[in-house]
Short mmCIF file of C-alpha atoms and ligand atoms in Angstrom, two decimals:
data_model
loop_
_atom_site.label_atom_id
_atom_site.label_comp_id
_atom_site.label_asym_id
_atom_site.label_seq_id
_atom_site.Cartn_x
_atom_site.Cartn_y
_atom_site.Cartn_z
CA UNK A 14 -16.50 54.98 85.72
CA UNK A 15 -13.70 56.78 84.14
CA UNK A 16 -15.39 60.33 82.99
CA UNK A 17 -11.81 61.37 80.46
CA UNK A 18 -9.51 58.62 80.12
CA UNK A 19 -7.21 61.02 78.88
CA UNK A 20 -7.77 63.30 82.28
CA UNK A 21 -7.01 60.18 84.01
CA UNK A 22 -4.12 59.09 82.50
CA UNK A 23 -2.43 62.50 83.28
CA UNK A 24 -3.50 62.62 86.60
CA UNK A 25 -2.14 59.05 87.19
CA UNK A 26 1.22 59.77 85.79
CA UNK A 27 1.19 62.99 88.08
CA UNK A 28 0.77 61.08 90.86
CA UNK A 29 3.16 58.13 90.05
CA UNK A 30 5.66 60.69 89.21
CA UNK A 31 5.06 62.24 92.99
CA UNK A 32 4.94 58.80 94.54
CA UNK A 33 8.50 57.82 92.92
CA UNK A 34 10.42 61.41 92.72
CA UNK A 35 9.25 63.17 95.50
CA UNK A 36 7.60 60.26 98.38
CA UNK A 37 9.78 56.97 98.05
CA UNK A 38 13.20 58.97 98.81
CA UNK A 39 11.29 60.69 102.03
CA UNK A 40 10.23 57.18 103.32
CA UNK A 41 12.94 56.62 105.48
CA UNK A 42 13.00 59.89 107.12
CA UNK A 43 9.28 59.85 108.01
CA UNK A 44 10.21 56.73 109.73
CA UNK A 45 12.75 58.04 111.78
CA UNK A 46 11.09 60.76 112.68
CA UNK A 47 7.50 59.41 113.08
CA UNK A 48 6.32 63.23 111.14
CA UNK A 49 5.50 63.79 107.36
CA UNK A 50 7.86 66.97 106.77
CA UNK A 51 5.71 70.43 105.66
CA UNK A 52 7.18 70.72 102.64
CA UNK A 53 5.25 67.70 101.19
CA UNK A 54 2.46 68.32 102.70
CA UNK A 55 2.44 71.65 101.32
CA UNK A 56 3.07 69.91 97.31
CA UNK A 57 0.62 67.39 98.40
CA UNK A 58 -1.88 70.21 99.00
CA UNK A 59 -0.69 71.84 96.08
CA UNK A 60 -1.60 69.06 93.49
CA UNK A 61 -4.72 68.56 95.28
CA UNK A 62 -4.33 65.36 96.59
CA UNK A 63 -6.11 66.62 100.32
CA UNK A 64 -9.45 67.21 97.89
CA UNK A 65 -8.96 64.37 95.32
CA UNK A 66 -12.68 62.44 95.82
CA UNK A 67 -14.44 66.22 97.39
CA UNK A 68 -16.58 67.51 95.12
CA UNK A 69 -15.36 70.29 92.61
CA UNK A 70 -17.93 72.51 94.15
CA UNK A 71 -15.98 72.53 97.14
CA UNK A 72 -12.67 72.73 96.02
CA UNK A 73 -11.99 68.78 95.51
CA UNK A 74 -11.12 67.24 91.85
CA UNK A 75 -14.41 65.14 92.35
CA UNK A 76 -12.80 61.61 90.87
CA UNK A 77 -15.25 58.80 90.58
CA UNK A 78 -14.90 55.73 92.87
CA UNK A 79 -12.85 54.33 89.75
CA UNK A 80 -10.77 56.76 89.18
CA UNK A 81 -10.03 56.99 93.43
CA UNK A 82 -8.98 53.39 93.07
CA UNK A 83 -6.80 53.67 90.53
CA UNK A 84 -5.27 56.75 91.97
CA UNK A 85 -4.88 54.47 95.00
CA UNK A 86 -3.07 52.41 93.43
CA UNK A 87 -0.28 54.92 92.75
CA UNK A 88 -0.32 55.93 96.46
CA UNK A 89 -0.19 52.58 97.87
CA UNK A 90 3.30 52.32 96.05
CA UNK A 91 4.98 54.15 98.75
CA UNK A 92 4.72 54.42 103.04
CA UNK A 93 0.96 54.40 103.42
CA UNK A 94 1.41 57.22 106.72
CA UNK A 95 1.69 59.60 103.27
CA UNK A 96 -1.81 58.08 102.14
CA UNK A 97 -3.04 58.07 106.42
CA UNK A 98 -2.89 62.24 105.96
CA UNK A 99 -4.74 62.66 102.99
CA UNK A 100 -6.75 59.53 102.84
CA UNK A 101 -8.69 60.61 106.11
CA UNK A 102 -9.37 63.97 104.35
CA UNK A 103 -11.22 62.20 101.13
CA UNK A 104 -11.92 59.56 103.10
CA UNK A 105 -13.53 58.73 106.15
CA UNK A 106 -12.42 62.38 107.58
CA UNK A 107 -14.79 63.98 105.55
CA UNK A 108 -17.26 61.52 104.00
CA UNK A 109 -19.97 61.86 106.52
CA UNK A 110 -20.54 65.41 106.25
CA UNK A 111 -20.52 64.95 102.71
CA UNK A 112 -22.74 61.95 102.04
CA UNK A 113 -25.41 63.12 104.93
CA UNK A 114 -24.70 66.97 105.79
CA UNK A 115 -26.92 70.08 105.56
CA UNK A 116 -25.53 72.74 102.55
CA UNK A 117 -24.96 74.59 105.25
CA UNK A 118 -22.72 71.87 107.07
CA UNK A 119 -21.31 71.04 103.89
CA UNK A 120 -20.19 74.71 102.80
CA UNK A 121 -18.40 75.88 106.31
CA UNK A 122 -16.12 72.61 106.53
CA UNK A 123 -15.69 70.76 102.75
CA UNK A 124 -13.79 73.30 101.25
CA UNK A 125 -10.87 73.75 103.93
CA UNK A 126 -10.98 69.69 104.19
CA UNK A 127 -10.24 70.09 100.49
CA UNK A 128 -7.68 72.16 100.28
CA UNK A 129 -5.87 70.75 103.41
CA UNK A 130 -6.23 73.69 105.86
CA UNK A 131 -8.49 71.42 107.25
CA UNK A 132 -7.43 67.77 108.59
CA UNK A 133 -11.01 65.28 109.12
CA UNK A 134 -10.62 62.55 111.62
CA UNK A 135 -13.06 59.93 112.30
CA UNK A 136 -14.27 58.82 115.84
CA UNK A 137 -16.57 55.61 116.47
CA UNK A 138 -14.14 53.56 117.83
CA UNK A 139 -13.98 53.23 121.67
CA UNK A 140 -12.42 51.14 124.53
CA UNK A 141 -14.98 48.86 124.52
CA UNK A 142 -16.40 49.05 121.07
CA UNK A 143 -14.40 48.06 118.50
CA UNK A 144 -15.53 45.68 115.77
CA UNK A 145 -19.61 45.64 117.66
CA UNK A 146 -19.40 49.33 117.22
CA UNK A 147 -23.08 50.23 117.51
CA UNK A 148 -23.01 49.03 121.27
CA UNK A 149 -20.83 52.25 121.75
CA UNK A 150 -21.17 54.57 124.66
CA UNK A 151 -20.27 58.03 123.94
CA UNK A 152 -23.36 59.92 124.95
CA UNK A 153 -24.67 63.44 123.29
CA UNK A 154 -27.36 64.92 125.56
CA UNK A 155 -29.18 68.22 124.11
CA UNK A 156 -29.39 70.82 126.43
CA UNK A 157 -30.78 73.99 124.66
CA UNK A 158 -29.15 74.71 121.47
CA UNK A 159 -25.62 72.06 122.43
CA UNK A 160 -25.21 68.74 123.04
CA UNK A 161 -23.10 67.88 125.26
CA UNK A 162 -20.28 64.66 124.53
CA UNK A 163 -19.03 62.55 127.37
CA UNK A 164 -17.24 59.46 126.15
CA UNK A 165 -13.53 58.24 124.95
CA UNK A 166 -12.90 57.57 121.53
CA UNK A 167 -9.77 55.27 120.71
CA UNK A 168 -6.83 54.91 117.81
CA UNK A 169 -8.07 57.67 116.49
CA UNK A 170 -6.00 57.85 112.93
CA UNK A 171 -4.99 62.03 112.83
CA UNK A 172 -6.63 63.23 116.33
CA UNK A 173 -3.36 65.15 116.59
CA UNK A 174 -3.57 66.52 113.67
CA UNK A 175 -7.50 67.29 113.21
CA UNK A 176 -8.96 70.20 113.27
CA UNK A 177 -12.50 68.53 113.13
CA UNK A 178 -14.10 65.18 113.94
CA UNK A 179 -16.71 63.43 113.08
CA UNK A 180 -18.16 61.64 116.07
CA UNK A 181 -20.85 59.15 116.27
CA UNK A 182 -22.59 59.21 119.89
CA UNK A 183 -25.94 58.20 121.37
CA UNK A 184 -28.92 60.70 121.54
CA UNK A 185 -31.23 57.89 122.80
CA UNK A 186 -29.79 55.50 125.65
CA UNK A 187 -33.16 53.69 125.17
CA UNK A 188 -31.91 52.04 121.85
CA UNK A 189 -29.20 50.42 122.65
CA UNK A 190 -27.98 49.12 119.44
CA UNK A 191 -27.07 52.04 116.17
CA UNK A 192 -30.93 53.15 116.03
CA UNK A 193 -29.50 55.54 119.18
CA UNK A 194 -26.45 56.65 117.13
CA UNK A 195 -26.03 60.50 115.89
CA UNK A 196 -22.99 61.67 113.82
CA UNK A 197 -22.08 65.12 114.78
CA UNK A 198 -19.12 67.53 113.57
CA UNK A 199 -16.76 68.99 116.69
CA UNK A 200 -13.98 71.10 116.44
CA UNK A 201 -11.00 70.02 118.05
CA UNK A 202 -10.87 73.41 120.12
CA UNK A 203 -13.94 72.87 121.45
CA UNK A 204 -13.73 73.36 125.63
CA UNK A 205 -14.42 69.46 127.03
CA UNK A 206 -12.20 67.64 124.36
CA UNK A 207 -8.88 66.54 124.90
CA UNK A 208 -6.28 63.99 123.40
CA UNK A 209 -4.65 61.32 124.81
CA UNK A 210 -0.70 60.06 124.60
CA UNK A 211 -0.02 59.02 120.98
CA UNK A 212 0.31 55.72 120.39
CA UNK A 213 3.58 53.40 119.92
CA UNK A 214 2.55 51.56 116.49
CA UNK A 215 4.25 48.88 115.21
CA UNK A 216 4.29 50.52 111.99
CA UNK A 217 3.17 53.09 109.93
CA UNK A 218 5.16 55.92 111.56
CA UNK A 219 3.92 59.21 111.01
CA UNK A 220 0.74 58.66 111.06
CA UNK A 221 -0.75 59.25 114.56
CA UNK A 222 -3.17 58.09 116.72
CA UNK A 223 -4.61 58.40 119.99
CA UNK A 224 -7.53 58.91 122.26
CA UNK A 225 -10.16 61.74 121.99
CA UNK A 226 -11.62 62.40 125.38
CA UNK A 227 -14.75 64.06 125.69
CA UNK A 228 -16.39 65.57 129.10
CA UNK A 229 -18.84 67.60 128.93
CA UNK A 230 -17.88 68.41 125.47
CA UNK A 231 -20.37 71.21 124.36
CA UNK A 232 -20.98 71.29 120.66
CA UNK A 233 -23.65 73.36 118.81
CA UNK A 234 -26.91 71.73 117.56
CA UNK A 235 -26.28 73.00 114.40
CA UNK A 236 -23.11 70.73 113.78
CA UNK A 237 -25.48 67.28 113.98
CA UNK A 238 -25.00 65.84 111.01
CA UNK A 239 -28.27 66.05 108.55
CA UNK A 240 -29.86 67.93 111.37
CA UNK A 241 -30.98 64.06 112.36
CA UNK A 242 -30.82 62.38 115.11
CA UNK A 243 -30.46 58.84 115.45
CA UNK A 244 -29.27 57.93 111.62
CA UNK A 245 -25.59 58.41 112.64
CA UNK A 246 -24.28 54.84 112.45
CA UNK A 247 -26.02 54.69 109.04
CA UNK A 248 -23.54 57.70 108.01
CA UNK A 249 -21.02 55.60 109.49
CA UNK A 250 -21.34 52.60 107.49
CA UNK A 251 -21.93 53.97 104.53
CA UNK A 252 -19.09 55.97 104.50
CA UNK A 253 -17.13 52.99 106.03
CA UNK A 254 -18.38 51.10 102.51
CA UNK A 255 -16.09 53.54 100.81
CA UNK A 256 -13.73 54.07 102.69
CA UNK A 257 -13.28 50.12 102.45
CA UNK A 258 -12.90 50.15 98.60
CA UNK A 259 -10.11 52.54 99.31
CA UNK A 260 -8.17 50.92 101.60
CA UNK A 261 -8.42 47.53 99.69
CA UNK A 262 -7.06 49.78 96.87
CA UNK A 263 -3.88 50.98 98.74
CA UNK A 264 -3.22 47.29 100.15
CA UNK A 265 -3.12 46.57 96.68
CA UNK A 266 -0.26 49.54 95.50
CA UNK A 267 1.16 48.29 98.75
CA UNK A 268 1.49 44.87 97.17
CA UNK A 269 2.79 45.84 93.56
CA UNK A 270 5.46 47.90 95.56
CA UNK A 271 6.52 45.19 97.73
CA UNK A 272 6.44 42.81 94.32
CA UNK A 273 8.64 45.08 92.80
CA UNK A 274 11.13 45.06 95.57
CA UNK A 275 11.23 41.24 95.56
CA UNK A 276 11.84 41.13 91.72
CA UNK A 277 14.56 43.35 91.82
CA UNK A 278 15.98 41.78 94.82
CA UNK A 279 15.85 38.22 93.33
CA UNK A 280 17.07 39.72 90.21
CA UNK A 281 20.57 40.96 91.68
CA UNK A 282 21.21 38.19 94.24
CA UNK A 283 22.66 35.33 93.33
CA UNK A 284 23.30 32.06 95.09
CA UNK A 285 24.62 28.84 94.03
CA UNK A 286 26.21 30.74 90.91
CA UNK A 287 22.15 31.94 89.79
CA UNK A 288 20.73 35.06 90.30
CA UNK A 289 18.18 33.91 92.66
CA UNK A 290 15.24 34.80 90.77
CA UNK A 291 16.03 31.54 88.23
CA UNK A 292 15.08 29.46 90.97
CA UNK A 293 11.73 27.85 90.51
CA UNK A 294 10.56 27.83 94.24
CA UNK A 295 11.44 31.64 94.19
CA UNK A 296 9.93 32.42 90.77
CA UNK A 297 6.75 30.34 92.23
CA UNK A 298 6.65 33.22 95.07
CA UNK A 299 6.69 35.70 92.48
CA UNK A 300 4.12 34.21 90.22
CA UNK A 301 1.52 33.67 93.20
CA UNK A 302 2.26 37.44 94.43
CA UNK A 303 1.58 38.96 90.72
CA UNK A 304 -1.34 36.41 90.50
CA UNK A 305 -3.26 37.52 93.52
CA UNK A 306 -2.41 41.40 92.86
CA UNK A 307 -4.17 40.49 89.63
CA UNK A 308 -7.20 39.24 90.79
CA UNK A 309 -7.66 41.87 93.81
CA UNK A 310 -6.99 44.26 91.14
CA UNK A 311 -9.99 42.84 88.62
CA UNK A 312 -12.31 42.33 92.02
CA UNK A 313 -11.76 46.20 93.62
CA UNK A 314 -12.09 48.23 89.69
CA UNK A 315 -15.65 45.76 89.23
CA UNK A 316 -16.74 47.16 92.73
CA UNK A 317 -15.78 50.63 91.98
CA UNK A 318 -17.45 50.54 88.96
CA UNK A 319 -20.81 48.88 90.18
CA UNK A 320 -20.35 51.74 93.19
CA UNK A 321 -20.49 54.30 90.54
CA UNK A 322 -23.41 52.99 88.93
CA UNK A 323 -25.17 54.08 92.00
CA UNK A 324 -25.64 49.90 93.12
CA UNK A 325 -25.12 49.08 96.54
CA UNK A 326 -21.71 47.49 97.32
CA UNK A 327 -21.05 46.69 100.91
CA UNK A 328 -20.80 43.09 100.45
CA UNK A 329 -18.90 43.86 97.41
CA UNK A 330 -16.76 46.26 99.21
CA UNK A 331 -16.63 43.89 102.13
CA UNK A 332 -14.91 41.06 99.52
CA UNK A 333 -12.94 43.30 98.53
CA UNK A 334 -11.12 44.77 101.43
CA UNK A 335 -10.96 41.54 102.87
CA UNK A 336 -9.24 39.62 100.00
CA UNK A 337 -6.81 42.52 98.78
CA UNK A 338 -5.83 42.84 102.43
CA UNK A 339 -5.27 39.25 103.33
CA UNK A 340 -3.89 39.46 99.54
CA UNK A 341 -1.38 42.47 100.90
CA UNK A 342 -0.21 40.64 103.89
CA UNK A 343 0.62 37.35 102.05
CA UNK A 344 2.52 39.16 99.94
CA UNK A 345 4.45 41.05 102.57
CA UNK A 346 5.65 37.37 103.93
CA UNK A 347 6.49 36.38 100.60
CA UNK A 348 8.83 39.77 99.85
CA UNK A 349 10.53 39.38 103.39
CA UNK A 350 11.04 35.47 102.12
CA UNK A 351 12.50 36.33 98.88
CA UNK A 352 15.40 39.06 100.47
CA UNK A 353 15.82 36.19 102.78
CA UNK A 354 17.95 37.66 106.26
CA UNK A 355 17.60 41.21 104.33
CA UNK A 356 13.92 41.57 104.38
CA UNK A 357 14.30 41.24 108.51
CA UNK A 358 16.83 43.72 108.86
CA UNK A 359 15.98 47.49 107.87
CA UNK A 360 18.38 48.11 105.07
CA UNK A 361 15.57 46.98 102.68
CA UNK A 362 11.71 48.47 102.28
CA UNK A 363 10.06 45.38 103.03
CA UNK A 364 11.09 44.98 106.62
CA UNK A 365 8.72 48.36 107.43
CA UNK A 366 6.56 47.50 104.75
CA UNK A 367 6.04 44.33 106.24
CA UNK A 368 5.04 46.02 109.53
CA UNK A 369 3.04 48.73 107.63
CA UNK A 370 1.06 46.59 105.68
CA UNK A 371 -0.77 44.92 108.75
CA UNK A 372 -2.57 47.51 109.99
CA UNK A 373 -4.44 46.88 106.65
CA UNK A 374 -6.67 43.67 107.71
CA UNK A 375 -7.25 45.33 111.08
CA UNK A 376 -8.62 48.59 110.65
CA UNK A 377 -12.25 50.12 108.85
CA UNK A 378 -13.22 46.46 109.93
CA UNK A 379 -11.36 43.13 110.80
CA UNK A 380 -11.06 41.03 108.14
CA UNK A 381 -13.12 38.91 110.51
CA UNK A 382 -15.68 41.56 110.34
CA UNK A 383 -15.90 41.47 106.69
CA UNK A 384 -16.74 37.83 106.03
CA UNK A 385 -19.49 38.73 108.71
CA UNK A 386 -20.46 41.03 106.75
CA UNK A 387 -20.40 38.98 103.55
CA UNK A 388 -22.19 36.50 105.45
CA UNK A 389 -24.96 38.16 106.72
CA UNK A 390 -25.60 39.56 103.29
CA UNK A 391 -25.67 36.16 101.43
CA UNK A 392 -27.67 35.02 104.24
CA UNK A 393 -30.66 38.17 103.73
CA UNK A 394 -30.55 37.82 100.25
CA UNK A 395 -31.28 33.71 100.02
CA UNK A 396 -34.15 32.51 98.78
CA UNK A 397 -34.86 29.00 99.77
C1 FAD B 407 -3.64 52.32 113.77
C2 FAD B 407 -5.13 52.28 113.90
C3 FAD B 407 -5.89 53.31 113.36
C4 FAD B 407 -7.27 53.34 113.55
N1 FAD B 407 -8.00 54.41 113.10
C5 FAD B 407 -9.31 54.53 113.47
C6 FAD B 407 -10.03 55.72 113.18
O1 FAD B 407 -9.53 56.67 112.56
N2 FAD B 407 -11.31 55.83 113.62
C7 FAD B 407 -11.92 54.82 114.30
O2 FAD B 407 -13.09 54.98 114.67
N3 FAD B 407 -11.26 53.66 114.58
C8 FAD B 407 -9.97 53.50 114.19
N4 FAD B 407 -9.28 52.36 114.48
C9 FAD B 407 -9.95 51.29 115.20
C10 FAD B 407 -10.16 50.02 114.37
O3 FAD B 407 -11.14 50.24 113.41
C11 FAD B 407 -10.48 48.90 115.36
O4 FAD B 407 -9.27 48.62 116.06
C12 FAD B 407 -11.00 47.66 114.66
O5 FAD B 407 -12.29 47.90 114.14
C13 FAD B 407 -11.09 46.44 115.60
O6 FAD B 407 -11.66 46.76 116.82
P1 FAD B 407 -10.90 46.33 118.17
O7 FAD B 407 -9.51 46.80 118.07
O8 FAD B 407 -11.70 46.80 119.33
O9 FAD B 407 -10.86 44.76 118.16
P2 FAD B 407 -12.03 43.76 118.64
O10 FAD B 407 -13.34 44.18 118.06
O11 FAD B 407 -11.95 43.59 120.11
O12 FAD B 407 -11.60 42.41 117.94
C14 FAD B 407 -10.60 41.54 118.45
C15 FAD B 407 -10.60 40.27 117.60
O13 FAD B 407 -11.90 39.63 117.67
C16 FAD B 407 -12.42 39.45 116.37
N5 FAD B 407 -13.88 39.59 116.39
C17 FAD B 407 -14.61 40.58 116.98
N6 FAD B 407 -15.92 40.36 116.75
C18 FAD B 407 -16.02 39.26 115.98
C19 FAD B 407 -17.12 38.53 115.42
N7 FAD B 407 -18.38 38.92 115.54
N8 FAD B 407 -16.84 37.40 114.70
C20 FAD B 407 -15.55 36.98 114.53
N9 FAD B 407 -14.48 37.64 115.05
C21 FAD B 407 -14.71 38.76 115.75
C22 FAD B 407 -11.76 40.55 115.52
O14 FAD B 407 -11.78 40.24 114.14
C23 FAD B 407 -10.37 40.56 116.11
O15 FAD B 407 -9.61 39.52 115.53
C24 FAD B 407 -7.90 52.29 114.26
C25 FAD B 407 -7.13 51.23 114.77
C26 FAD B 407 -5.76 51.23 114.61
C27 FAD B 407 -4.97 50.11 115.22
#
């Protein structure tokens, strides 16, 4: 749902304009030196990008799920470690005291997550829990008015940079599946939780991750999400289902960017006396690439929309992520194809694009994960 196509429009070009003038020329400096520089995040904070889906209560601009995709789009054109910052922020960083917190929960964190003062991280992954994340083991045990964490959360996206998490841990060691699961909020200063080395990507540099560590970790009763116990891995997923659309959103900028590269490439090279790019085998490469942006394109603004109308799209988020990913990453080979020995060596985009781009079909879910979760729900819904 687009609420002022006109609104949109101008706060598309804004960020297209940012993306191209002020982003792509950065790129290969945040590379280099695995860190977004402070002046951009300061002009990302100042056009609002750390609040973009946050209500406008809190600060945020409040865009619908379609107009967050389409924005996506725009962001995806450029090193997605600039998205990683702010992305957790709307995202995943913040969407599970949204969706489920108290007012009160709600009113001391959203509007510093909005502005940017704040950075959100998100913590259910662990060593041993990755993609069967409700068997995890972090446990929260209430004693008086804390509970206290003991646990290790892993590739945590922004733990160096977070001021808060949002942790998902078991109250109830009886249940041993997500019925046990609380979400609760924790300050990174909080005595009992530490951070582990960052880790050596393969791409996407400058956005961090590494371990949270938590012993003993003692965090206030009144920072459990909802004031509920045991409904934390439901906050999880649902703000996973979003988060989801998102991503499948940015694979897709992510693909129109590389696309672009590949055109212009083929465009200027020239072999056998041809720009390359008159060369059917190439132009077939290009056609296939613009086809399946296309169609990811059609499948992730239909889910958006039906998300807006208040219908429930996981397994329509689940499609999505899953094709515009695999989409992404087909589309990465193809761009390194078309520059031929450039797109392998790092004078061109699309050798760290390449790289960047995978990430995409392994995290918020596998893509394995997602046609389990497609599955499943084709499976509960049959009637036979
Ligand atoms: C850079 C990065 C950032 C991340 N950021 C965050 C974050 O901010 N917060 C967070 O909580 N997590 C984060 N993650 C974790 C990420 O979500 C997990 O890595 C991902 O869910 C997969 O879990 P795993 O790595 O344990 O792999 P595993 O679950 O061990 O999977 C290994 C392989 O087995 C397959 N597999 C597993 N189960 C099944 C099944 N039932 N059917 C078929 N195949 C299956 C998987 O698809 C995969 O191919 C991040 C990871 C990375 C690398």
């Amino acid at each position: 749902m687009i609420r002022d196509p006109e609104t949109q429009t101008l706060l598309e070009e804004g960020v297209r304009r940012f993306v191209q003038e002020v982003l792509v020329p950065r790129e290969e400096e945040v590379a280099e030196s695995d860190q977004i520089p402070q002046d951009v995040i300061a002009q990302m904070k100042e056009i609002g990008l750390f609040g973009l889906s946050l209500p406008e209560e809190y600060g945020g601009l409040g865009v619908t799920m379609e107009e967050e995709v389409r924005i996506a789009f725009e962001l995806g054109q450029t090193s997605p470690a600039f998205r990683s910052l702010i992305g957790t922020n709307n995202g995943i960083g913040a969407m599970g005291i949204y969706l489920d917190g108290t007012d009160e929960q709600k009113n001391t964190y959203l509007p510093s997550l909005a502005s940017g003062d704040l950075i959100g991280s998100f913590a259910l992954t662990e060593p041993e829990a990755g993609s069967d994340a409700a068997s995890l083991k972090t446990t929260a045990v209430r004693d008086g008015d804390y509970y206290l964490l003991n646990g290790t959360k892993r590739f945590i996206t922004n733990a160096p940079e977070a001021g808060i998490f949002t942790v998902m841990a078991r109250t109830d060691t009886t249940i041993k599946g997500a019925g046990g699961i609380s979400a609760f909020i924790v300050e990174a200063s909080t005595p009992g939780l530490s951070l582990g080395k960052i880790d050596k990507k393969m791409g996407q540099k400058g956005a961090h991750t590494c371990d949270v560590i938590f012993e003993d970790c003692k965090v206030p009763a009144a920072n459990l999400i909802g004031n509920r116990e045991g409904v934390g891995f439901k906050t999880a997923m649902k703000v996973l289902d979003k988060g989801r659309l998102h991503i499948a959103a940015v694979a897709i900028g992510a693909a129109k960017r590389m696309l672009r590269d590949a055109l212009e490439f083929a465009m200027n090279r020239k072999q056998f006396g041809h720009p390359i790019s008159d060369f059917q085998l190439v132009q077939g490469m290009l056609a296939d690439s613009k086809t399946e942006i296309y169609a990811a394109e059609c499948m992730v603004i239909d889910a958006a929309r039906k998300r807006d109308e208040g219908k429930d799209v996981s397994i329509e988020a689940s499609c999505a992520k899953y094709f515009a990913t695999e989409m992404c990453g087909r589309v990465a080979d193809r761009a390194v194809q078309i520059h031929g020995g450039s797109g392998y060596v790092s004078d061109y985009a699309v050798e760290r694009f390449y790289r960047d781009v995978r990430l995409f079909r392994l995290y918020e879910g596998t893509s394995q994960v997602q046609q389990v979760i497609i599955a499943r729900g084709l499976i509960r819904g049959a009637t036979i």
